[in-house]
């Protein structure tokens, strides 16, 4: 059987905040992503989704757990294999303003990795490759952009340049971290459609990190969504299944808060209210299920005392919630 492209096994990341104090930003996350697959990680800010993305991109070392790439533990890669891995996994950051060097032209930005990794031979070939890359991200005609500086482009155009730069090294896996959240709402969908087109054309796997479940729903409709809460993955499922039949109480709350296109439907939509609006601090995580102080389906002592483990029902879907897991396992046994 072919191993998944990326497999996270019990991934944990702690940060030291004071001499004797640390927080666990990511705790025991297990997830696999196949070649060509889209997976969205969704959750409130501080839930650990960006830290997870950074560990996969090799920008942060896990405190515990493993990241496997094509079945190989990346912490055991030799120097040349590690460099290949870093090229194969590219990250697109949230802020297109900060991620592009303001003193370089768009041609300099896109051609630098092509030259550094000897992807093209002559100057003419590099220019032709830069043009092709810009056109692949819908910056057309590319010749209008090559000699411009980042400040002469709109936010959406700058983010397209970031995508083009990530593609210069023919990655297998793209991590898009809130990649459309800083661009105008009007061009978000167009940018997402460009990413979807590139995924199809280049067979890319994409980990799309967002706090916006409505965006995740749109982008990963044919993929899967993982929901994170206070460092833990609490539910993962195919997007359609997660939207139509959410299992975890936190997923239900998030979905009930998404406005519908029809204001009338939004007005009459059932809102699932949290028991508390306060998000607990990572410095003082609640005992048992970390969601229990807010959970509208709180089920007593077990929720308060026992940490629910992520229970997989099949390769695609899993939930970390005591009553939900017990009910699903009972259904499977019967
Ligand atoms: Fe809610 Fe209990 Fe499930 Fe946690 S384990 S999400 S508190 S029902």
GROMACS .gro file of C-alpha atoms and ligand atoms in nm:
model
  342
    1UNK     CA    1   0.000   0.000   0.000
    2UNK     CA    2   0.134   0.349  -0.087
    3UNK     CA    3   0.198   0.548   0.232
    4UNK     CA    4   0.030   0.888   0.266
    5UNK     CA    5   0.234   1.181   0.140
    6UNK     CA    6   0.241   1.332   0.489
    7UNK     CA    7   0.158   1.153   0.811
    8UNK     CA    8   0.152   1.322   1.150
    9UNK     CA    9   0.181   1.082   1.443
   10UNK     CA   10   0.103   1.213   1.791
   11UNK     CA   11   0.258   1.549   1.709
   12UNK     CA   12   0.313   1.775   2.009
   13UNK     CA   13   0.482   2.114   2.037
   14UNK     CA   14   0.553   2.296   2.361
   15UNK     CA   15   0.686   2.650   2.400
   16UNK     CA   16   0.874   2.770   2.704
   17UNK     CA   17   0.710   3.095   2.816
   18UNK     CA   18   0.900   3.143   3.142
   19UNK     CA   19   1.177   2.951   3.317
   20UNK     CA   20   0.942   2.701   3.476
   21UNK     CA   21   0.641   2.750   3.258
   22UNK     CA   22   0.554   2.610   2.917
   23UNK     CA   23   0.243   2.593   2.703
   24UNK     CA   24   0.144   2.308   2.476
   25UNK     CA   25   0.045   2.474   2.150
   26UNK     CA   26  -0.011   2.143   1.968
   27UNK     CA   27  -0.099   1.826   2.155
   28UNK     CA   28  -0.102   1.470   2.022
   29UNK     CA   29  -0.218   1.554   1.667
   30UNK     CA   30  -0.242   1.256   1.429
   31UNK     CA   31  -0.346   1.312   1.068
   32UNK     CA   32  -0.249   1.184   0.725
   33UNK     CA   33  -0.265   1.365   0.392
   34UNK     CA   34  -0.243   1.185   0.057
   35UNK     CA   35  -0.085   1.312  -0.264
   36UNK     CA   36  -0.325   1.546  -0.444
   37UNK     CA   37  -0.555   1.579  -0.141
   38UNK     CA   38  -0.690   1.898   0.016
   39UNK     CA   39  -0.716   1.913   0.393
   40UNK     CA   40  -0.828   2.226   0.578
   41UNK     CA   41  -0.732   2.289   0.939
   42UNK     CA   42  -0.988   2.512   1.106
   43UNK     CA   43  -1.013   2.668   1.450
   44UNK     CA   44  -0.996   2.988   1.654
   45UNK     CA   45  -0.667   3.176   1.668
   46UNK     CA   46  -0.426   3.010   1.908
   47UNK     CA   47  -0.568   2.661   1.846
   48UNK     CA   48  -0.235   2.531   1.710
   49UNK     CA   49  -0.312   2.514   1.337
   50UNK     CA   50  -0.027   2.745   1.228
   51UNK     CA   51   0.219   2.572   1.463
   52UNK     CA   52   0.118   2.240   1.305
   53UNK     CA   53   0.178   2.387   0.957
   54UNK     CA   54   0.518   2.524   1.061
   55UNK     CA   55   0.625   2.184   1.197
   56UNK     CA   56   0.529   2.017   0.869
   57UNK     CA   57   0.717   2.286   0.673
   58UNK     CA   58   1.027   2.216   0.884
   59UNK     CA   59   1.024   2.565   1.040
   60UNK     CA   60   0.968   2.429   1.393
   61UNK     CA   61   1.080   2.103   1.552
   62UNK     CA   62   0.814   1.890   1.722
   63UNK     CA   63   0.859   1.837   2.096
   64UNK     CA   64   0.717   1.486   2.056
   65UNK     CA   65   0.575   1.273   1.779
   66UNK     CA   66   0.674   1.212   1.419
   67UNK     CA   67   0.619   1.361   1.075
   68UNK     CA   68   0.648   1.103   0.800
   69UNK     CA   69   0.699   1.205   0.436
   70UNK     CA   70   0.631   0.917   0.197
   71UNK     CA   71   0.666   0.689   0.499
   72UNK     CA   72   1.003   0.830   0.612
   73UNK     CA   73   1.048   1.009   0.945
   74UNK     CA   74   1.171   1.357   0.845
   75UNK     CA   75   1.379   1.389   1.164
   76UNK     CA   76   1.602   1.108   1.028
   77UNK     CA   77   1.659   1.259   0.682
   78UNK     CA   78   2.017   1.315   0.568
   79UNK     CA   79   2.120   1.670   0.471
   80UNK     CA   80   2.049   1.630   0.098
   81UNK     CA   81   1.718   1.448   0.166
   82UNK     CA   82   1.619   1.725   0.410
   83UNK     CA   83   1.688   1.992   0.148
   84UNK     CA   84   1.474   1.800  -0.101
   85UNK     CA   85   1.198   1.775   0.159
   86UNK     CA   86   1.211   2.151   0.229
   87UNK     CA   87   1.174   2.219  -0.143
   88UNK     CA   88   0.892   1.966  -0.176
   89UNK     CA   89   0.690   2.130   0.104
   90UNK     CA   90   0.628   2.502   0.053
   91UNK     CA   91   0.444   2.740   0.283
   92UNK     CA   92   0.243   3.043   0.170
   93UNK     CA   93   0.214   3.288   0.457
   94UNK     CA   94  -0.076   3.505   0.562
   95UNK     CA   95   0.086   3.842   0.501
   96UNK     CA   96   0.178   3.909   0.138
   97UNK     CA   97   0.304   4.255   0.248
   98UNK     CA   98   0.572   4.108   0.474
   99UNK     CA   99   0.669   3.799   0.277
  100UNK     CA  100   0.797   3.977  -0.036
  101UNK     CA  101   1.117   4.182  -0.032
  102UNK     CA  102   1.005   4.541  -0.112
  103UNK     CA  103   1.332   4.631  -0.285
  104UNK     CA  104   1.315   4.344  -0.535
  105UNK     CA  105   1.114   4.342  -0.856
  106UNK     CA  106   0.862   4.065  -0.915
  107UNK     CA  107   1.107   3.917  -1.166
  108UNK     CA  108   1.384   3.914  -0.899
  109UNK     CA  109   1.149   3.747  -0.650
  110UNK     CA  110   1.028   3.472  -0.883
  111UNK     CA  111   1.359   3.413  -1.062
  112UNK     CA  112   1.576   3.388  -0.745
  113UNK     CA  113   1.468   3.031  -0.653
  114UNK     CA  114   1.477   2.927  -1.020
  115UNK     CA  115   1.842   3.037  -1.037
  116UNK     CA  116   1.939   2.911  -0.688
  117UNK     CA  117   1.809   2.562  -0.764
  118UNK     CA  118   1.930   2.566  -1.126
  119UNK     CA  119   1.582   2.509  -1.263
  120UNK     CA  120   1.664   2.704  -1.579
  121UNK     CA  121   1.985   2.742  -1.782
  122UNK     CA  122   2.002   3.076  -1.962
  123UNK     CA  123   1.861   3.420  -1.870
  124UNK     CA  124   1.609   3.384  -2.153
  125UNK     CA  125   1.489   3.049  -2.012
  126UNK     CA  126   1.460   3.201  -1.662
  127UNK     CA  127   1.253   3.490  -1.797
  128UNK     CA  128   1.030   3.251  -1.991
  129UNK     CA  129   0.982   3.034  -1.677
  130UNK     CA  130   0.901   3.344  -1.466
  131UNK     CA  131   0.640   3.449  -1.722
  132UNK     CA  132   0.486   3.102  -1.726
  133UNK     CA  133   0.470   3.096  -1.344
  134UNK     CA  134   0.303   3.438  -1.321
  135UNK     CA  135   0.050   3.339  -1.585
  136UNK     CA  136  -0.023   3.013  -1.400
  137UNK     CA  137  -0.139   3.224  -1.103
  138UNK     CA  138  -0.349   3.444  -1.331
  139UNK     CA  139  -0.119   3.748  -1.333
  140UNK     CA  140  -0.168   3.828  -1.699
  141UNK     CA  141  -0.014   3.962  -1.910
  142UNK     CA  142   0.290   3.863  -1.702
  143UNK     CA  143   0.512   4.116  -1.882
  144UNK     CA  144   0.310   4.393  -1.708
  145UNK     CA  145   0.420   4.262  -1.367
  146UNK     CA  146   0.781   4.148  -1.409
  147UNK     CA  147   0.945   4.488  -1.359
  148UNK     CA  148   0.711   4.614  -1.087
  149UNK     CA  149   0.788   4.624  -0.715
  150UNK     CA  150   0.558   4.463  -0.454
  151UNK     CA  151   0.422   4.804  -0.339
  152UNK     CA  152   0.291   4.865  -0.691
  153UNK     CA  153   0.064   4.557  -0.668
  154UNK     CA  154  -0.264   4.504  -0.485
  155UNK     CA  155  -0.280   4.264  -0.185
  156UNK     CA  156  -0.436   3.991  -0.400
  157UNK     CA  157  -0.173   4.032  -0.673
  158UNK     CA  158   0.105   4.017  -0.412
  159UNK     CA  159  -0.039   3.693  -0.272
  160UNK     CA  160  -0.046   3.552  -0.627
  161UNK     CA  161   0.326   3.635  -0.654
  162UNK     CA  162   0.382   3.444  -0.326
  163UNK     CA  163   0.203   3.144  -0.477
  164UNK     CA  164   0.411   3.171  -0.799
  165UNK     CA  165   0.731   3.186  -0.593
  166UNK     CA  166   0.627   2.872  -0.398
  167UNK     CA  167   0.568   2.691  -0.728
  168UNK     CA  168   0.916   2.766  -0.868
  169UNK     CA  169   1.059   2.454  -0.701
  170UNK     CA  170   0.783   2.213  -0.814
  171UNK     CA  171   0.652   2.132  -0.463
  172UNK     CA  172   0.439   1.826  -0.388
  173UNK     CA  173   0.273   1.987  -0.090
  174UNK     CA  174   0.160   2.343  -0.022
  175UNK     CA  175   0.074   2.477   0.321
  176UNK     CA  176  -0.142   2.786   0.279
  177UNK     CA  177  -0.158   2.958   0.618
  178UNK     CA  178  -0.452   3.202   0.624
  179UNK     CA  179  -0.336   3.274   0.268
  180UNK     CA  180  -0.645   3.470   0.168
  181UNK     CA  181  -0.745   3.631   0.498
  182UNK     CA  182  -0.561   3.959   0.432
  183UNK     CA  183  -0.691   4.014   0.081
  184UNK     CA  184  -1.020   4.183  -0.007
  185UNK     CA  185  -1.327   3.965   0.028
  186UNK     CA  186  -1.409   4.032  -0.339
  187UNK     CA  187  -1.093   3.857  -0.461
  188UNK     CA  188  -1.072   3.576  -0.205
  189UNK     CA  189  -1.276   3.332  -0.412
  190UNK     CA  190  -1.076   3.412  -0.725
  191UNK     CA  191  -0.750   3.340  -0.537
  192UNK     CA  192  -0.896   3.015  -0.395
  193UNK     CA  193  -1.002   2.913  -0.746
  194UNK     CA  194  -0.645   2.974  -0.868
  195UNK     CA  195  -0.515   2.747  -0.590
  196UNK     CA  196  -0.772   2.479  -0.681
  197UNK     CA  197  -0.674   2.503  -1.049
  198UNK     CA  198  -0.303   2.463  -0.959
  199UNK     CA  199  -0.382   2.170  -0.732
  200UNK     CA  200  -0.555   1.992  -1.022
  201UNK     CA  201  -0.289   2.082  -1.278
  202UNK     CA  202   0.016   1.998  -1.067
  203UNK     CA  203  -0.135   1.718  -0.853
  204UNK     CA  204  -0.050   1.916  -0.538
  205UNK     CA  205  -0.161   1.822  -0.190
  206UNK     CA  206  -0.272   2.132   0.003
  207UNK     CA  207  -0.303   2.196   0.375
  208UNK     CA  208  -0.523   2.504   0.396
  209UNK     CA  209  -0.515   2.670   0.737
  210UNK     CA  210  -0.797   2.908   0.821
  211UNK     CA  211  -1.009   3.038   1.110
  212UNK     CA  212  -1.303   3.068   0.869
  213UNK     CA  213  -1.509   2.749   0.839
  214UNK     CA  214  -1.711   2.899   0.552
  215UNK     CA  215  -1.389   2.934   0.347
  216UNK     CA  216  -1.278   2.584   0.445
  217UNK     CA  217  -1.615   2.453   0.335
  218UNK     CA  218  -1.573   2.615  -0.008
  219UNK     CA  219  -1.208   2.522  -0.060
  220UNK     CA  220  -1.214   2.165   0.073
  221UNK     CA  221  -1.555   2.059  -0.057
  222UNK     CA  222  -1.392   1.757  -0.225
  223UNK     CA  223  -1.138   1.711   0.053
  224UNK     CA  224  -1.135   1.684   0.431
  225UNK     CA  225  -1.158   1.928   0.719
  226UNK     CA  226  -0.982   1.895   1.054
  227UNK     CA  227  -1.115   2.105   1.343
  228UNK     CA  228  -0.870   2.210   1.614
  229UNK     CA  229  -0.944   2.339   1.961
  230UNK     CA  230  -0.679   2.448   2.213
  231UNK     CA  231  -0.401   2.249   2.046
  232UNK     CA  232  -0.597   1.932   1.979
  233UNK     CA  233  -0.761   1.791   1.670
  234UNK     CA  234  -1.120   1.734   1.785
  235UNK     CA  235  -1.280   1.620   1.459
  236UNK     CA  236  -1.166   1.525   1.112
  237UNK     CA  237  -1.400   1.421   0.831
  238UNK     CA  238  -1.467   1.464   0.459
  239UNK     CA  239  -1.588   1.824   0.415
  240UNK     CA  240  -1.938   1.732   0.293
  241UNK     CA  241  -1.988   1.488   0.582
  242UNK     CA  242  -1.857   1.738   0.835
  243UNK     CA  243  -2.090   2.011   0.708
  244UNK     CA  244  -2.398   1.791   0.672
  245UNK     CA  245  -2.355   1.579   0.985
  246UNK     CA  246  -2.104   1.739   1.223
  247UNK     CA  247  -2.024   1.517   1.520
  248UNK     CA  248  -1.815   1.714   1.767
  249UNK     CA  249  -2.003   1.978   1.972
  250UNK     CA  250  -1.740   2.243   1.883
  251UNK     CA  251  -1.785   2.173   1.509
  252UNK     CA  252  -2.162   2.205   1.556
  253UNK     CA  253  -2.117   2.543   1.726
  254UNK     CA  254  -1.886   2.671   1.450
  255UNK     CA  255  -2.125   2.560   1.175
  256UNK     CA  256  -2.427   2.710   1.347
  257UNK     CA  257  -2.248   3.048   1.349
  258UNK     CA  258  -2.186   3.060   0.970
  259UNK     CA  259  -2.426   3.302   0.801
  260UNK     CA  260  -2.627   3.164   0.504
  261UNK     CA  261  -2.643   3.343   0.167
  262UNK     CA  262  -3.015   3.398   0.230
  263UNK     CA  263  -3.054   3.643   0.526
  264UNK     CA  264  -3.396   3.493   0.601
  265UNK     CA  265  -3.239   3.149   0.651
  266UNK     CA  266  -2.965   3.302   0.866
  267UNK     CA  267  -3.228   3.470   1.084
  268UNK     CA  268  -3.410   3.142   1.140
  269UNK     CA  269  -3.102   2.923   1.165
  270UNK     CA  270  -3.068   2.739   1.495
  271UNK     CA  271  -2.778   2.891   1.688
  272UNK     CA  272  -2.609   2.655   1.928
  273UNK     CA  273  -2.508   2.861   2.228
  274UNK     CA  274  -2.187   2.799   2.418
  275UNK     CA  275  -2.206   2.756   2.795
  276UNK     CA  276  -1.935   3.021   2.825
  277UNK     CA  277  -1.788   3.273   2.581
  278UNK     CA  278  -1.447   3.272   2.755
  279UNK     CA  279  -1.177   3.081   2.571
  280UNK     CA  280  -0.955   2.915   2.834
  281UNK     CA  281  -0.586   3.006   2.836
  282UNK     CA  282  -0.329   2.754   2.715
  283UNK     CA  283  -0.152   2.833   3.044
  284UNK     CA  284  -0.444   2.692   3.243
  285UNK     CA  285  -0.611   2.428   3.032
  286UNK     CA  286  -0.933   2.289   3.180
  287UNK     CA  287  -0.915   1.933   3.314
  288UNK     CA  288  -1.057   1.643   3.111
  289UNK     CA  289  -1.204   1.764   2.783
  290UNK     CA  290  -1.063   2.114   2.729
  291UNK     CA  291  -1.393   2.219   2.570
  292UNK     CA  292  -1.602   2.117   2.873
  293UNK     CA  293  -1.644   2.466   3.032
  294UNK     CA  294  -1.800   2.588   2.703
  295UNK     CA  295  -1.959   2.271   2.567
  296UNK     CA  296  -2.336   2.293   2.511
  297UNK     CA  297  -2.354   1.911   2.525
  298UNK     CA  298  -2.150   1.877   2.847
  299UNK     CA  299  -2.214   1.525   2.978
  300UNK     CA  300  -2.090   1.533   3.338
  301UNK     CA  301  -1.799   1.390   3.530
  302UNK     CA  302  -1.632   1.200   3.247
  303UNK     CA  303  -1.612   1.521   3.038
  304UNK     CA  304  -1.462   1.704   3.337
  305UNK     CA  305  -1.206   1.439   3.431
  306UNK     CA  306  -1.103   1.229   3.130
  307UNK     CA  307  -0.929   1.367   2.820
  308UNK     CA  308  -1.116   1.232   2.516
  309UNK     CA  309  -0.884   1.067   2.261
  310UNK     CA  310  -0.927   1.114   1.887
  311UNK     CA  311  -1.118   0.797   1.789
  312UNK     CA  312  -1.098   0.695   1.422
  313UNK     CA  313  -1.413   0.531   1.281
  314UNK     CA  314  -1.250   0.473   0.942
  315UNK     CA  315  -0.949   0.615   0.750
  316UNK     CA  316  -1.132   0.942   0.687
  317UNK     CA  317  -1.314   1.045   1.001
  318UNK     CA  318  -1.241   1.075   1.369
  319UNK     CA  319  -1.385   1.256   1.674
  320UNK     CA  320  -1.250   1.335   2.021
  321UNK     CA  321  -1.564   1.345   2.237
  322UNK     CA  322  -1.678   1.087   2.495
  323UNK     CA  323  -2.052   1.059   2.422
  324UNK     CA  324  -2.007   1.089   2.043
  325UNK     CA  325  -1.733   0.825   2.028
  326UNK     CA  326  -1.931   0.590   2.255
  327UNK     CA  327  -2.245   0.626   2.041
  328UNK     CA  328  -2.054   0.577   1.713
  329UNK     CA  329  -1.868   0.272   1.841
  330UNK     CA  330  -2.198   0.120   1.960
  331UNK     CA  331  -2.352   0.179   1.614
  332UNK     CA  332  -2.051   0.017   1.445
  333UNK     CA  333  -2.065  -0.290   1.674
  334UNK     CA  334  -2.439  -0.338   1.612
  335LIG    FE1  335  -1.854   1.820   2.522
  335LIG    FE2  336  -1.798   1.616   2.682
  335LIG    FE3  337  -1.773   1.591   2.420
  335LIG    FE4  338  -1.604   1.743   2.556
  335LIG     S1  339  -1.627   1.522   2.575
  335LIG     S2  340  -1.699   1.792   2.364
  335LIG     S3  341  -1.739   1.830   2.711
  335LIG     S4  342  -1.963   1.627   2.534
   0.00000   0.00000   0.00000
